[in-house]
């Protein structure tokens, strides 16, 4: 086999090399075929370039549009107080640490934010990561040994699946939110030393919510720990926005919570694990993404810290988001669409066909409404949808305009009678 050759225009001699280099050797042809296949299937993911801040109204090169596809559930990504806190922290604490936490990368603001996160979730301690993806990559490997077992919902987020792949524990996958299957797997896993049930609190593709009450009941019966990934719940689910565990009344029964600062909490970046102090202590010693990756930049810490302050002062923002979500879901259902999920600001408009979802999303954009179609492999074949995400900062008029556009576009393409 020939050595890979790095040339001015790309890499040749490796299967993916010919794509950029315009050569025809190796596997380039088949890779090009694969790219064409992705386009042909209507599943190509392109990146739209935004010329403004994140928010309900965006500026693109071609003009202003209404935005319904960010995880900016509470509108805090462009909240003036959040931005001011970020600027202040940037000036006081600098651009970055040029270090990992345990060498010389821990500032008072990192400790303060960890304390605030613990208080928000009513847990003992918290540990910050560069992202929730990293948090998930760190936990299983640090916590579980080959004597242990992890039981994971089949539709969990990719970061949980990757995290589990990295660890040496015995792996069980239970059917999506299927408690009979979970119980059967827990029975089988009794032979192992320790059991951890891992689930998303709210699932990002369907907007459905894990049955945590039942999961916690089974966990007690079979002596398992419960881990939830709260990226699509922190800040807005539950009466005070604490998350799925608050919504379902099991804050004292879920052992470990992972979440992100990159969605509702200001939207910059960063993730965390919160839970019992000995567990967090162990992660600080053993978790590889924590030990070997840079400290969170001060501006990011400042923004997240202010976002949590705002949420702990009042639940008004979370309540406003719930009302907007209700408005969208009921109007769309009345118009004849099927919206999956349960009262979650993720509102998947179920369409079935991948092409229909892509064409309708394009047509929505031409009417000034930014929504994205999702299709295989992100969701199962035949279950394509347009995922709409509601934010507290959408006005009632914004929501009504979106519903009207959906109704017109749906009729035009035969998705509605
Ligand atoms: C977004 C998301 C992540 C990744 O979070 P980042 O902080 O952006 O890495 C992890 N888990 C779930 C369920 C998510 O939705
Ligand atoms: C949660 O995050 C920790 C580190 O933050 C990570 O090690 C762990 O794998 C995550 N847990 C799950 C179940 O994703």
Tab-separated table of C-alpha atoms and ligand atoms in Angstrom:
chain	number	residue	atom	x	y	z
A	1	UNK	CA	0.000	0.000	0.000
A	2	UNK	CA	1.269	3.458	-0.881
A	3	UNK	CA	2.174	5.994	1.778
A	4	UNK	CA	-0.305	8.857	2.228
A	5	UNK	CA	0.987	11.939	0.437
A	6	UNK	CA	0.178	15.376	1.746
A	7	UNK	CA	0.024	17.781	-1.191
A	8	UNK	CA	-0.811	21.446	-1.544
A	9	UNK	CA	-4.454	20.648	-2.229
A	10	UNK	CA	-5.110	17.751	0.120
A	11	UNK	CA	-4.049	14.255	0.994
A	12	UNK	CA	-3.874	11.476	-1.527
A	13	UNK	CA	-3.352	7.747	-1.144
A	14	UNK	CA	-5.803	7.509	1.744
A	15	UNK	CA	-9.472	6.733	1.164
A	16	UNK	CA	-10.724	10.250	1.857
A	17	UNK	CA	-7.762	11.957	0.237
A	18	UNK	CA	-9.022	12.389	-3.280
A	19	UNK	CA	-12.044	14.439	-2.292
A	20	UNK	CA	-10.204	17.730	-2.081
A	21	UNK	CA	-7.312	17.059	-4.413
A	22	UNK	CA	-9.192	16.368	-7.593
A	23	UNK	CA	-7.342	13.076	-8.122
A	24	UNK	CA	-9.090	9.896	-9.077
A	25	UNK	CA	-6.984	7.295	-7.303
A	26	UNK	CA	-7.712	5.219	-4.208
A	27	UNK	CA	-11.161	5.346	-2.692
A	28	UNK	CA	-11.797	8.908	-3.839
A	29	UNK	CA	-14.414	7.876	-6.319
A	30	UNK	CA	-16.462	5.966	-3.774
A	31	UNK	CA	-16.166	8.813	-1.258
A	32	UNK	CA	-17.399	11.260	-3.877
A	33	UNK	CA	-20.255	8.855	-4.515
A	34	UNK	CA	-21.041	8.870	-0.811
A	35	UNK	CA	-21.203	12.677	-0.761
A	36	UNK	CA	-23.498	12.673	-3.779
A	37	UNK	CA	-25.588	10.035	-2.040
A	38	UNK	CA	-26.010	12.270	1.015
A	39	UNK	CA	-27.110	15.191	-1.204
A	40	UNK	CA	-29.439	12.977	-3.216
A	41	UNK	CA	-31.131	11.660	-0.092
A	42	UNK	CA	-31.899	15.207	1.049
A	43	UNK	CA	-29.853	14.721	4.240
A	44	UNK	CA	-27.019	17.164	3.505
A	45	UNK	CA	-26.223	19.424	6.478
A	46	UNK	CA	-25.185	22.908	5.432
A	47	UNK	CA	-24.216	25.790	7.725
A	48	UNK	CA	-26.086	29.047	7.416
A	49	UNK	CA	-23.966	32.080	8.252
A	50	UNK	CA	-25.450	34.506	10.775
A	51	UNK	CA	-24.326	38.140	10.835
A	52	UNK	CA	-25.881	39.085	14.202
A	53	UNK	CA	-26.158	37.906	17.792
A	54	UNK	CA	-28.187	34.804	18.647
A	55	UNK	CA	-31.838	35.689	19.267
A	56	UNK	CA	-35.424	35.341	18.049
A	57	UNK	CA	-34.642	37.722	15.151
A	58	UNK	CA	-31.461	37.104	13.151
A	59	UNK	CA	-29.661	38.968	10.414
A	60	UNK	CA	-28.331	36.889	7.519
A	61	UNK	CA	-26.464	38.201	4.492
A	62	UNK	CA	-29.837	38.467	2.714
A	63	UNK	CA	-31.787	40.228	5.482
A	64	UNK	CA	-33.632	39.594	8.720
A	65	UNK	CA	-35.346	36.324	9.640
A	66	UNK	CA	-37.287	34.827	12.526
A	67	UNK	CA	-35.288	32.142	14.288
A	68	UNK	CA	-36.843	28.901	15.554
A	69	UNK	CA	-33.881	26.557	15.678
A	70	UNK	CA	-31.557	27.576	18.501
A	71	UNK	CA	-31.260	25.965	21.938
A	72	UNK	CA	-31.582	29.511	23.294
A	73	UNK	CA	-34.678	28.499	25.294
A	74	UNK	CA	-34.586	31.429	27.688
A	75	UNK	CA	-33.142	34.093	25.399
A	76	UNK	CA	-30.123	34.501	27.674
A	77	UNK	CA	-27.554	34.269	24.828
A	78	UNK	CA	-28.060	37.967	24.154
A	79	UNK	CA	-29.429	39.134	27.510
A	80	UNK	CA	-27.823	42.516	28.271
A	81	UNK	CA	-26.922	41.602	31.853
A	82	UNK	CA	-25.352	38.320	30.748
A	83	UNK	CA	-23.236	40.138	28.159
A	84	UNK	CA	-22.204	42.827	30.655
A	85	UNK	CA	-21.136	40.167	33.159
A	86	UNK	CA	-19.069	38.469	30.437
A	87	UNK	CA	-17.318	41.718	29.511
A	88	UNK	CA	-16.585	42.545	33.146
A	89	UNK	CA	-15.169	39.086	33.826
A	90	UNK	CA	-13.098	39.220	30.653
A	91	UNK	CA	-11.533	42.493	31.792
A	92	UNK	CA	-10.954	41.385	35.378
A	93	UNK	CA	-9.749	37.831	34.746
A	94	UNK	CA	-8.299	37.914	31.225
A	95	UNK	CA	-8.849	36.098	27.975
A	96	UNK	CA	-7.925	32.648	29.230
A	97	UNK	CA	-5.788	30.580	31.559
A	98	UNK	CA	-3.344	28.890	29.182
A	99	UNK	CA	-3.534	25.984	31.590
A	100	UNK	CA	-5.598	23.090	32.810
A	101	UNK	CA	-7.329	23.428	36.180
A	102	UNK	CA	-4.853	21.508	38.357
A	103	UNK	CA	-1.702	23.224	37.107
A	104	UNK	CA	-2.495	26.931	37.233
A	105	UNK	CA	-5.949	27.214	35.732
A	106	UNK	CA	-8.336	27.569	38.677
A	107	UNK	CA	-9.620	31.086	39.418
A	108	UNK	CA	-12.048	32.221	42.094
A	109	UNK	CA	-14.725	32.531	39.370
A	110	UNK	CA	-14.427	28.821	38.533
A	111	UNK	CA	-14.930	27.859	42.180
A	112	UNK	CA	-17.826	30.340	42.507
A	113	UNK	CA	-19.572	28.959	39.415
A	114	UNK	CA	-19.183	25.365	40.631
A	115	UNK	CA	-20.696	26.364	43.964
A	116	UNK	CA	-23.573	28.145	42.200
A	117	UNK	CA	-24.305	25.142	39.963
A	118	UNK	CA	-24.435	22.849	43.036
A	119	UNK	CA	-26.837	25.229	44.742
A	120	UNK	CA	-29.024	25.535	41.641
A	121	UNK	CA	-29.351	21.739	41.344
A	122	UNK	CA	-29.413	21.160	45.132
A	123	UNK	CA	-26.425	18.828	44.937
A	124	UNK	CA	-23.222	18.683	47.028
A	125	UNK	CA	-20.611	19.685	44.486
A	126	UNK	CA	-20.036	20.336	40.793
A	127	UNK	CA	-17.159	20.123	38.317
A	128	UNK	CA	-16.807	22.220	35.150
A	129	UNK	CA	-15.805	20.889	31.747
A	130	UNK	CA	-15.053	22.525	28.415
A	131	UNK	CA	-18.324	20.994	27.174
A	132	UNK	CA	-21.057	18.574	28.192
A	133	UNK	CA	-19.690	16.256	25.525
A	134	UNK	CA	-16.485	16.171	27.567
A	135	UNK	CA	-18.406	15.747	30.810
A	136	UNK	CA	-20.065	12.685	29.370
A	137	UNK	CA	-16.780	11.376	28.011
A	138	UNK	CA	-15.237	11.614	31.467
A	139	UNK	CA	-17.759	10.153	33.821
A	140	UNK	CA	-18.211	6.535	32.880
A	141	UNK	CA	-14.544	5.786	32.485
A	142	UNK	CA	-13.707	7.407	35.807
A	143	UNK	CA	-16.579	5.880	37.719
A	144	UNK	CA	-17.116	2.396	36.362
A	145	UNK	CA	-14.846	-0.663	36.301
A	146	UNK	CA	-15.158	-3.975	34.428
A	147	UNK	CA	-17.090	-5.295	37.472
A	148	UNK	CA	-19.837	-2.693	36.953
A	149	UNK	CA	-22.731	-2.242	34.560
A	150	UNK	CA	-24.200	0.750	32.747
A	151	UNK	CA	-27.756	0.653	31.425
A	152	UNK	CA	-28.434	3.233	28.738
A	153	UNK	CA	-31.566	4.323	26.855
A	154	UNK	CA	-31.132	3.435	23.175
A	155	UNK	CA	-31.884	7.014	22.101
A	156	UNK	CA	-29.402	8.737	24.407
A	157	UNK	CA	-27.305	11.598	23.039
A	158	UNK	CA	-24.148	10.730	21.081
A	159	UNK	CA	-21.937	12.054	23.895
A	160	UNK	CA	-23.361	9.517	26.365
A	161	UNK	CA	-22.986	6.723	23.832
A	162	UNK	CA	-19.363	7.709	23.184
A	163	UNK	CA	-18.692	8.034	26.923
A	164	UNK	CA	-20.035	4.561	27.524
A	165	UNK	CA	-18.029	3.165	24.630
A	166	UNK	CA	-14.844	4.436	26.293
A	167	UNK	CA	-15.468	2.716	29.620
A	168	UNK	CA	-14.869	-0.930	30.468
A	169	UNK	CA	-18.131	-1.628	32.290
A	170	UNK	CA	-20.701	-4.134	31.043
A	171	UNK	CA	-23.078	-2.370	28.699
A	172	UNK	CA	-26.836	-2.755	28.428
A	173	UNK	CA	-29.097	-0.778	26.086
A	174	UNK	CA	-32.768	-0.673	26.989
A	175	UNK	CA	-35.528	0.235	24.532
A	176	UNK	CA	-36.419	3.920	24.492
A	177	UNK	CA	-38.264	4.751	27.740
A	178	UNK	CA	-39.378	1.099	28.032
A	179	UNK	CA	-39.538	0.335	31.755
A	180	UNK	CA	-40.227	-3.380	31.307
A	181	UNK	CA	-37.089	-3.712	29.240
A	182	UNK	CA	-35.107	-1.637	31.761
A	183	UNK	CA	-36.306	-3.897	34.589
A	184	UNK	CA	-35.303	-7.032	32.679
A	185	UNK	CA	-31.853	-5.563	32.039
A	186	UNK	CA	-31.511	-4.514	35.696
A	187	UNK	CA	-32.330	-8.071	36.760
A	188	UNK	CA	-29.642	-9.417	34.467
A	189	UNK	CA	-27.196	-6.797	35.741
A	190	UNK	CA	-27.645	-7.889	39.384
A	191	UNK	CA	-24.549	-10.051	38.957
A	192	UNK	CA	-22.378	-6.942	38.635
A	193	UNK	CA	-20.905	-4.859	41.458
A	194	UNK	CA	-22.534	-1.502	40.673
A	195	UNK	CA	-25.285	-0.444	38.283
A	196	UNK	CA	-25.728	2.970	36.674
A	197	UNK	CA	-28.826	3.863	34.669
A	198	UNK	CA	-28.020	6.633	32.173
A	199	UNK	CA	-30.666	8.654	30.363
A	200	UNK	CA	-31.259	12.014	28.762
A	201	UNK	CA	-33.744	13.947	30.924
A	202	UNK	CA	-35.396	15.379	27.793
A	203	UNK	CA	-34.635	13.869	24.388
A	204	UNK	CA	-33.549	16.433	21.833
A	205	UNK	CA	-35.004	14.908	18.683
A	206	UNK	CA	-38.506	14.085	19.953
A	207	UNK	CA	-38.981	16.534	22.829
A	208	UNK	CA	-40.093	13.647	25.049
A	209	UNK	CA	-39.234	13.371	28.720
A	210	UNK	CA	-37.710	10.360	30.473
A	211	UNK	CA	-40.065	8.655	32.989
A	212	UNK	CA	-37.743	9.480	35.881
A	213	UNK	CA	-40.200	8.538	38.625
A	214	UNK	CA	-40.370	4.970	37.307
A	215	UNK	CA	-36.642	4.872	36.559
A	216	UNK	CA	-35.860	5.954	40.136
A	217	UNK	CA	-38.298	3.386	41.548
A	218	UNK	CA	-36.591	0.606	39.599
A	219	UNK	CA	-33.176	1.964	40.577
A	220	UNK	CA	-34.123	1.706	44.248
A	221	UNK	CA	-35.476	-1.796	43.815
A	222	UNK	CA	-32.327	-3.018	42.033
A	223	UNK	CA	-29.810	-0.793	43.859
A	224	UNK	CA	-28.701	1.240	40.895
A	225	UNK	CA	-27.496	4.826	40.584
A	226	UNK	CA	-29.307	7.181	38.227
A	227	UNK	CA	-27.505	9.565	35.886
A	228	UNK	CA	-29.340	12.161	33.781
A	229	UNK	CA	-28.085	14.373	30.982
A	230	UNK	CA	-30.020	17.607	31.369
A	231	UNK	CA	-28.760	19.622	28.395
A	232	UNK	CA	-32.331	20.158	27.112
A	233	UNK	CA	-33.889	20.698	30.550
A	234	UNK	CA	-31.622	22.812	32.757
A	235	UNK	CA	-32.982	26.296	33.305
A	236	UNK	CA	-36.575	25.733	32.198
A	237	UNK	CA	-38.167	22.355	33.045
A	238	UNK	CA	-39.889	22.161	36.420
A	239	UNK	CA	-41.587	24.914	38.451
A	240	UNK	CA	-38.244	26.669	39.079
A	241	UNK	CA	-36.403	25.554	35.965
A	242	UNK	CA	-34.158	23.117	37.842
A	243	UNK	CA	-34.758	20.380	35.286
A	244	UNK	CA	-36.464	17.064	34.659
A	245	UNK	CA	-35.797	15.828	38.199
A	246	UNK	CA	-37.633	18.845	39.622
A	247	UNK	CA	-40.468	18.485	37.091
A	248	UNK	CA	-41.022	14.860	38.121
A	249	UNK	CA	-40.351	15.316	41.846
A	250	UNK	CA	-37.213	13.156	42.119
A	251	UNK	CA	-34.433	15.669	42.853
A	252	UNK	CA	-33.374	13.616	45.878
A	253	UNK	CA	-33.294	10.341	43.932
A	254	UNK	CA	-31.179	11.163	40.892
A	255	UNK	CA	-27.516	10.734	41.840
A	256	UNK	CA	-25.652	12.452	39.020
A	257	UNK	CA	-26.625	15.300	36.693
A	258	UNK	CA	-24.635	16.366	33.644
A	259	UNK	CA	-25.580	19.465	31.765
A	260	UNK	CA	-24.336	22.218	29.495
A	261	UNK	CA	-23.770	25.956	29.762
A	262	UNK	CA	-24.085	26.030	25.978
A	263	UNK	CA	-27.876	25.963	25.657
A	264	UNK	CA	-30.331	27.722	27.997
A	265	UNK	CA	-27.642	29.080	30.367
A	266	UNK	CA	-26.256	31.791	28.102
A	267	UNK	CA	-25.306	29.527	25.236
A	268	UNK	CA	-21.548	30.131	25.186
A	269	UNK	CA	-19.893	26.793	25.975
A	270	UNK	CA	-18.989	24.528	28.837
A	271	UNK	CA	-20.530	21.612	30.645
A	272	UNK	CA	-20.617	20.174	34.126
A	273	UNK	CA	-21.336	17.210	36.337
A	274	UNK	CA	-23.047	17.785	39.685
A	275	UNK	CA	-23.699	15.206	42.399
A	276	UNK	CA	-22.251	13.722	45.607
A	277	UNK	CA	-18.963	15.303	46.724
A	278	UNK	CA	-16.900	12.073	46.763
A	279	UNK	CA	-17.921	11.432	43.135
A	280	UNK	CA	-16.966	14.954	42.062
A	281	UNK	CA	-13.663	14.601	43.966
A	282	UNK	CA	-12.996	11.400	42.049
A	283	UNK	CA	-13.742	13.081	38.718
A	284	UNK	CA	-11.268	15.873	39.537
A	285	UNK	CA	-8.591	13.226	40.057
A	286	UNK	CA	-9.461	10.819	37.266
A	287	UNK	CA	-11.600	12.333	34.515
A	288	UNK	CA	-9.415	12.679	31.461
A	289	UNK	CA	-11.307	15.475	29.668
A	290	UNK	CA	-11.040	17.497	32.920
A	291	UNK	CA	-7.386	16.749	33.556
A	292	UNK	CA	-6.139	17.278	30.030
A	293	UNK	CA	-8.196	20.156	28.648
A	294	UNK	CA	-7.995	23.897	29.228
A	295	UNK	CA	-9.954	25.731	31.937
A	296	UNK	CA	-13.142	27.471	30.858
A	297	UNK	CA	-12.387	31.009	29.604
A	298	UNK	CA	-13.334	33.742	32.121
A	299	UNK	CA	-15.847	35.479	29.834
A	300	UNK	CA	-17.718	32.189	29.439
A	301	UNK	CA	-17.717	31.676	33.216
A	302	UNK	CA	-18.973	35.229	33.788
A	303	UNK	CA	-21.896	34.834	31.375
A	304	UNK	CA	-23.000	31.477	32.804
A	305	UNK	CA	-22.733	32.735	36.350
A	306	UNK	CA	-25.001	35.701	35.572
A	307	UNK	CA	-27.477	33.446	33.748
A	308	UNK	CA	-27.779	31.302	36.900
A	309	UNK	CA	-28.228	34.429	39.061
A	310	UNK	CA	-31.133	35.529	36.870
A	311	UNK	CA	-32.778	32.110	37.109
A	312	UNK	CA	-32.337	31.877	40.878
A	313	UNK	CA	-33.848	35.343	41.365
A	314	UNK	CA	-37.111	34.512	39.592
A	315	UNK	CA	-38.828	31.785	37.626
A	316	UNK	CA	-40.559	34.338	35.370
A	317	UNK	CA	-38.400	33.633	32.295
A	318	UNK	CA	-38.943	29.877	32.510
A	319	UNK	CA	-42.687	30.407	32.964
A	320	UNK	CA	-42.853	32.696	29.940
A	321	UNK	CA	-41.158	30.056	27.813
A	322	UNK	CA	-43.715	27.472	28.927
A	323	UNK	CA	-46.578	29.778	27.864
A	324	UNK	CA	-45.007	30.374	24.413
A	325	UNK	CA	-44.498	26.641	23.960
A	326	UNK	CA	-48.131	25.986	24.828
A	327	UNK	CA	-49.260	28.589	22.280
A	328	UNK	CA	-47.214	27.067	19.459
A	329	UNK	CA	-48.137	23.452	20.211
A	330	UNK	CA	-51.870	24.082	20.467
A	331	UNK	CA	-52.061	26.287	17.335
A	332	UNK	CA	-50.050	23.836	15.235
A	333	UNK	CA	-52.136	20.889	16.409
A	334	UNK	CA	-55.315	22.809	15.609
A	335	UNK	CA	-53.911	23.488	12.116
A	336	UNK	CA	-53.622	19.724	11.584
A	337	UNK	CA	-49.940	19.036	12.253
A	338	UNK	CA	-48.587	16.297	14.495
A	339	UNK	CA	-46.180	17.663	17.090
A	340	UNK	CA	-44.288	15.025	19.009
A	341	UNK	CA	-43.080	15.296	22.617
A	342	UNK	CA	-44.616	16.479	25.865
A	343	UNK	CA	-44.945	20.220	26.623
A	344	UNK	CA	-41.294	20.703	25.735
A	345	UNK	CA	-40.003	23.749	23.788
A	346	UNK	CA	-38.572	21.248	21.315
A	347	UNK	CA	-41.573	20.894	19.003
A	348	UNK	CA	-40.881	18.367	16.241
A	349	UNK	CA	-43.329	18.810	13.351
A	350	UNK	CA	-43.557	15.205	12.153
A	351	UNK	CA	-43.530	14.830	8.345
A	352	UNK	CA	-42.114	11.354	7.642
A	353	UNK	CA	-40.391	11.915	4.311
A	354	UNK	CA	-36.834	13.338	4.315
A	355	UNK	CA	-37.303	15.275	1.077
A	356	UNK	CA	-40.580	16.805	2.240
A	357	UNK	CA	-38.905	17.981	5.451
A	358	UNK	CA	-35.995	19.523	3.534
A	359	UNK	CA	-38.175	21.216	0.898
A	360	UNK	CA	-40.604	22.582	3.470
A	361	UNK	CA	-37.749	23.938	5.618
A	362	UNK	CA	-36.326	25.735	2.546
A	363	UNK	CA	-39.717	27.173	1.736
A	364	UNK	CA	-40.133	28.365	5.321
A	365	UNK	CA	-36.824	30.214	5.037
A	366	UNK	CA	-37.975	31.910	1.854
A	367	UNK	CA	-40.850	33.238	4.000
A	368	UNK	CA	-38.401	34.523	6.597
A	369	UNK	CA	-38.734	31.683	9.113
A	370	UNK	CA	-35.599	29.772	10.017
A	371	UNK	CA	-36.297	26.114	10.866
A	372	UNK	CA	-34.312	22.973	10.103
A	373	UNK	CA	-35.398	19.592	8.765
A	374	UNK	CA	-33.951	16.496	10.420
A	375	UNK	CA	-33.697	13.178	8.682
A	376	UNK	CA	-31.763	9.915	8.744
A	377	UNK	CA	-29.231	9.231	10.269
A	378	UNK	CA	-30.005	11.880	12.907
A	379	UNK	CA	-33.524	10.422	13.301
A	380	UNK	CA	-34.834	6.983	12.183
A	381	UNK	CA	-35.666	6.420	8.485
A	382	UNK	CA	-39.241	7.452	7.653
A	383	UNK	CA	-39.449	9.755	10.671
A	384	UNK	CA	-38.166	12.987	9.178
A	385	UNK	CA	-39.383	16.146	10.814
A	386	UNK	CA	-38.847	19.874	11.099
A	387	UNK	CA	-37.712	20.636	14.614
A	388	UNK	CA	-39.022	23.935	15.940
A	389	UNK	CA	-37.546	25.317	19.152
A	390	UNK	CA	-39.419	27.914	21.144
A	391	UNK	CA	-37.734	30.574	23.242
A	392	UNK	CA	-38.987	32.811	26.054
A	393	UNK	CA	-38.059	35.817	23.896
A	394	UNK	CA	-40.340	34.944	20.977
A	395	UNK	CA	-43.321	37.280	20.978
A	396	UNK	CA	-46.847	35.935	20.482
A	397	UNK	CA	-46.751	37.561	17.015
A	398	UNK	CA	-43.521	35.700	16.164
A	399	UNK	CA	-45.181	32.429	17.082
A	400	UNK	CA	-48.335	33.191	15.108
A	401	UNK	CA	-46.282	34.129	12.028
A	402	UNK	CA	-44.472	30.809	12.265
A	403	UNK	CA	-47.740	28.855	12.512
A	404	UNK	CA	-49.196	30.749	9.518
A	405	UNK	CA	-46.137	30.045	7.397
A	406	UNK	CA	-46.233	26.345	8.337
A	407	UNK	CA	-49.890	26.171	7.371
A	408	UNK	CA	-49.267	27.726	3.934
A	409	UNK	CA	-46.166	25.677	3.216
A	410	UNK	CA	-47.789	22.489	4.511
A	411	UNK	CA	-50.783	22.928	2.165
A	412	UNK	CA	-48.544	23.739	-0.796
A	413	UNK	CA	-46.507	20.532	-0.358
A	414	UNK	CA	-49.351	18.239	0.576
A	415	UNK	CA	-48.446	17.802	4.252
A	416	UNK	CA	-51.863	19.219	5.168
A	417	UNK	CA	-55.177	18.542	3.400
B	1	LIG	C1	-25.993	19.466	23.386
B	1	LIG	C2	-25.885	18.212	24.146
B	1	LIG	C3	-24.666	17.765	24.645
B	1	LIG	C4	-23.384	18.464	24.314
B	1	LIG	O1	-23.261	19.612	25.052
B	1	LIG	P1	-22.033	20.560	24.741
B	1	LIG	O2	-21.848	21.316	26.017
B	1	LIG	O3	-22.411	21.412	23.587
B	1	LIG	O4	-20.888	19.659	24.445
B	1	LIG	C5	-24.634	16.640	25.435
B	1	LIG	N1	-25.783	15.958	25.725
B	1	LIG	C6	-26.978	16.348	25.223
B	1	LIG	C7	-28.220	15.573	25.564
B	1	LIG	C8	-27.057	17.473	24.418
B	1	LIG	O5	-28.237	17.841	23.907
B	2	LIG	C1	-21.313	13.146	32.982
B	2	LIG	O1	-20.208	13.946	32.977
B	2	LIG	C2	-19.038	13.328	33.479
B	2	LIG	C3	-17.976	14.322	33.555
B	2	LIG	O2	-18.503	15.568	33.517
B	2	LIG	C4	-18.623	12.258	32.587
B	2	LIG	O3	-17.447	11.647	33.086
B	2	LIG	C5	-19.713	11.290	32.518
B	2	LIG	O4	-19.415	10.319	31.548
B	2	LIG	C6	-21.032	11.932	32.193
B	2	LIG	N1	-22.011	10.948	32.444
B	2	LIG	C7	-22.766	10.449	31.529
B	2	LIG	C8	-23.652	9.343	31.964
B	2	LIG	O5	-22.798	10.889	30.396
